mmCIF file of C-alpha atoms in Angstrom:
data_model
loop_
_atom_site.group_PDB
_atom_site.id
_atom_site.type_symbol
_atom_site.label_atom_id
_atom_site.label_comp_id
_atom_site.label_asym_id
_atom_site.label_seq_id
_atom_site.Cartn_x
_atom_site.Cartn_y
_atom_site.Cartn_z
ATOM 1 C CA MET I 1 -15.347 -16.840 -26.297
ATOM 2 C CA ALA I 2 -16.979 -14.092 -24.294
ATOM 3 C CA ILE I 3 -14.598 -12.452 -23.017
ATOM 4 C CA HIS I 4 -10.377 -11.859 -24.610
ATOM 5 C CA VAL I 5 -7.754 -11.987 -22.521
ATOM 6 C CA LEU I 6 -4.155 -10.815 -23.579
ATOM 7 C CA TRP I 7 -1.382 -8.743 -22.422
ATOM 8 C CA ASP I 8 -2.326 -4.801 -23.201
ATOM 9 C CA ASP I 9 1.415 -3.591 -23.435
ATOM 10 C CA ALA I 10 5.404 -5.520 -24.830
ATOM 11 C CA GLU I 11 6.318 -4.735 -21.049
ATOM 12 C CA GLN I 12 3.515 -8.053 -20.270
ATOM 13 C CA SER I 13 2.941 -5.937 -17.000
ATOM 14 C CA ILE I 14 -0.593 -5.100 -17.597
ATOM 15 C CA ILE I 15 -3.376 -7.891 -18.818
ATOM 16 C CA ARG I 16 -6.333 -6.642 -20.671
ATOM 17 C CA TRP I 17 -10.300 -8.403 -21.360
ATOM 18 C CA ASP I 18 -11.618 -7.747 -24.234
ATOM 19 C CA PHE I 19 -15.913 -8.261 -23.285
ATOM 20 C CA GLU I 20 -18.321 -8.416 -26.135
ATOM 21 C CA PRO I 21 -21.685 -7.264 -25.765
ATOM 22 C CA GLU I 22 -22.896 -10.172 -24.768
ATOM 23 C CA TRP I 23 -21.104 -11.976 -21.891
ATOM 24 C CA ASP I 24 -22.168 -14.157 -18.587
ATOM 25 C CA TRP I 25 -19.887 -14.784 -14.974
ATOM 26 C CA ASN I 26 -19.091 -18.195 -16.420
ATOM 27 C CA ASP I 27 -17.264 -16.231 -19.520
ATOM 28 C CA PHE I 28 -16.237 -13.876 -16.312
ATOM 29 C CA TRP I 29 -14.319 -17.187 -14.523
ATOM 30 C CA ASN I 30 -13.302 -17.852 -16.973
ATOM 31 C CA ALA I 31 -11.280 -14.421 -18.166
ATOM 32 C CA PHE I 32 -9.847 -15.053 -14.334
ATOM 33 C CA SER I 33 -8.731 -18.419 -15.047
ATOM 34 C CA GLU I 34 -6.960 -17.393 -17.765
ATOM 35 C CA SER I 35 -5.347 -14.238 -15.894
ATOM 36 C CA ILE I 36 -4.225 -16.374 -14.063
ATOM 37 C CA LYS I 37 -2.203 -18.983 -15.875
ATOM 38 C CA MET I 38 -0.649 -15.774 -17.307
ATOM 39 C CA GLY I 39 0.528 -14.459 -14.174
ATOM 40 C CA VAL I 40 2.091 -18.206 -12.866
ATOM 41 C CA GLY I 41 5.800 -17.056 -12.077
ATOM 42 C CA TYR I 42 6.276 -13.253 -11.968
ATOM 43 C CA THR I 43 7.012 -11.426 -9.032
ATOM 44 C CA ARG I 44 6.298 -7.356 -10.246
ATOM 45 C CA ARG I 45 3.210 -5.645 -10.678
ATOM 46 C CA VAL I 46 0.588 -6.744 -13.098
ATOM 47 C CA ASP I 47 -2.755 -4.890 -13.754
ATOM 48 C CA VAL I 48 -5.252 -5.265 -14.863
ATOM 49 C CA ILE I 49 -8.038 -3.074 -17.277
ATOM 50 C CA PRO I 50 -11.493 -4.815 -17.563
ATOM 51 C CA ASN I 51 -12.466 -3.556 -21.609
ATOM 52 C CA VAL I 52 -16.079 -3.341 -21.077
ATOM 53 C CA THR I 53 -16.484 -0.147 -24.306
ATOM 54 C CA ASN I 54 -18.865 -3.101 -25.877
ATOM 55 C CA THR I 55 -20.973 -4.028 -22.718
ATOM 56 C CA LYS I 56 -24.911 -2.750 -22.763
ATOM 57 C CA ARG I 57 -25.689 -4.116 -19.361
ATOM 58 C CA LEU I 58 -23.545 -6.166 -16.173
ATOM 59 C CA PRO I 59 -24.695 -9.090 -15.518
ATOM 60 C CA ILE I 60 -26.941 -9.761 -12.645
ATOM 61 C CA GLY I 61 -24.838 -10.105 -8.943
ATOM 62 C CA ALA I 62 -21.771 -7.826 -10.042
ATOM 63 C CA LEU I 63 -21.520 -6.961 -5.844
ATOM 64 C CA GLY I 64 -20.762 -10.887 -4.558
ATOM 65 C CA ALA I 65 -18.345 -11.105 -8.208
ATOM 66 C CA PHE I 66 -16.622 -8.472 -7.523
ATOM 67 C CA LYS I 67 -16.268 -9.226 -4.296
ATOM 68 C CA SER I 68 -15.449 -13.113 -5.213
ATOM 69 C CA VAL I 69 -12.817 -12.254 -7.581
ATOM 70 C CA ASP I 70 -10.769 -9.360 -5.249
ATOM 71 C CA SER I 71 -10.672 -12.164 -2.678
ATOM 72 C CA LYS I 72 -8.969 -14.491 -5.196
ATOM 73 C CA LEU I 73 -6.370 -11.772 -6.594
ATOM 74 C CA PRO I 74 -2.851 -12.811 -6.418
ATOM 75 C CA ASP I 75 -0.392 -10.705 -4.485
ATOM 76 C CA PHE I 76 1.128 -9.144 -7.688
ATOM 77 C CA THR I 77 -2.247 -7.559 -8.538
ATOM 78 C CA LYS I 78 -1.895 -4.447 -7.730
ATOM 79 C CA LEU I 79 -4.874 -1.807 -9.595
ATOM 80 C CA VAL I 80 -7.954 -3.536 -11.814
ATOM 81 C CA VAL I 81 -9.490 -0.040 -14.378
ATOM 82 C CA VAL I 82 -12.598 -1.116 -15.906
ATOM 83 C CA ALA I 83 -12.361 0.924 -19.108
ATOM 84 C CA GLY I 84 -15.329 1.585 -20.943
ATOM 85 C CA SER I 85 -17.771 2.145 -18.532
ATOM 86 C CA ASP I 86 -21.154 3.646 -17.972
ATOM 87 C CA SER I 87 -22.764 5.650 -15.525
ATOM 88 C CA ILE I 88 -24.037 2.886 -13.871
ATOM 89 C CA THR I 89 -21.476 0.346 -13.808
ATOM 90 C CA ARG I 90 -19.322 2.992 -13.040
ATOM 91 C CA THR I 91 -21.661 3.254 -9.669
ATOM 92 C CA ILE I 92 -21.221 0.225 -8.910
ATOM 93 C CA ILE I 93 -17.712 0.055 -8.766
ATOM 94 C CA LYS I 94 -16.957 2.828 -6.595
ATOM 95 C CA THR I 95 -19.899 1.671 -5.157
ATOM 96 C CA PHE I 96 -18.796 -1.427 -4.405
ATOM 97 C CA ALA I 97 -15.141 -0.300 -3.641
ATOM 98 C CA GLN I 98 -16.500 1.846 -0.742
ATOM 99 C CA ILE I 99 -18.852 -1.357 1.126
ATOM 100 C CA ASN I 100 -15.463 -2.913 0.966
ATOM 101 C CA ARG I 101 -13.114 -0.401 1.676
ATOM 102 C CA ILE I 102 -11.251 -1.520 -1.058
ATOM 103 C CA ASP I 103 -9.012 0.975 -3.146
ATOM 104 C CA SER I 104 -7.222 -1.073 -5.895
ATOM 105 C CA TRP I 105 -10.675 -1.353 -8.455
ATOM 106 C CA ARG I 106 -11.028 2.316 -9.970
ATOM 107 C CA THR I 107 -13.519 3.139 -12.908
ATOM 108 C CA ALA I 108 -12.165 5.227 -16.821
ATOM 109 C CA VAL I 109 -13.963 6.503 -18.973
ATOM 110 C CA THR I 110 -11.594 4.736 -22.317
ATOM 111 C CA VAL I 111 -9.195 2.275 -22.132
ATOM 112 C CA ASP I 112 -6.834 4.967 -23.538
ATOM 113 C CA GLU I 113 -7.562 6.503 -19.377
ATOM 114 C CA ALA I 114 -7.257 3.292 -17.640
ATOM 115 C CA ARG I 115 -3.269 2.812 -19.163
ATOM 116 C CA SER I 116 -2.939 6.782 -17.593
ATOM 117 C CA ILE I 117 -4.542 6.073 -14.116
ATOM 118 C CA ILE I 118 -2.325 3.032 -13.858
ATOM 119 C CA ALA I 119 0.711 4.796 -14.532
ATOM 120 C CA ALA I 120 0.166 7.475 -12.446
ATOM 121 C CA ASP I 121 -0.177 4.954 -10.037
ATOM 122 C CA ARG I 122 3.287 3.003 -10.947
ATOM 123 C CA GLN I 123 4.740 5.818 -10.443
ATOM 124 C CA ALA I 124 3.837 7.690 -6.679
ATOM 125 C CA ASN I 125 4.145 3.731 -6.015
ATOM 126 C CA PRO I 126 7.187 1.886 -7.176
ATOM 127 C CA LEU I 127 7.881 -1.447 -6.143
#
């Protein structure tokens, strides 16, 4: 599998996707489906960290795929923080968020920074 999906924390409140260097949109949608299954029955907040540290480039069609996935996110998903992204990927994600007026997508240089962004948001916006 080109994208490994796992719980990032013991509380099972953050799902992390670890991307291999080569992946495609089929892998992406399989990871998305697996994440949805992991969250079945959850009523509490679950955030997602796509860890693209090892990814060389995004496949063609990123903006359309991001819009599609954003429209399918369950209500319990509050933040998607893409970690390990290079400057081009960060620009694509920021452009996507601005064009679509979405503030739930963020970027981080590292997975630890992504965790910090999520922790700060949870503190500022408790349920």
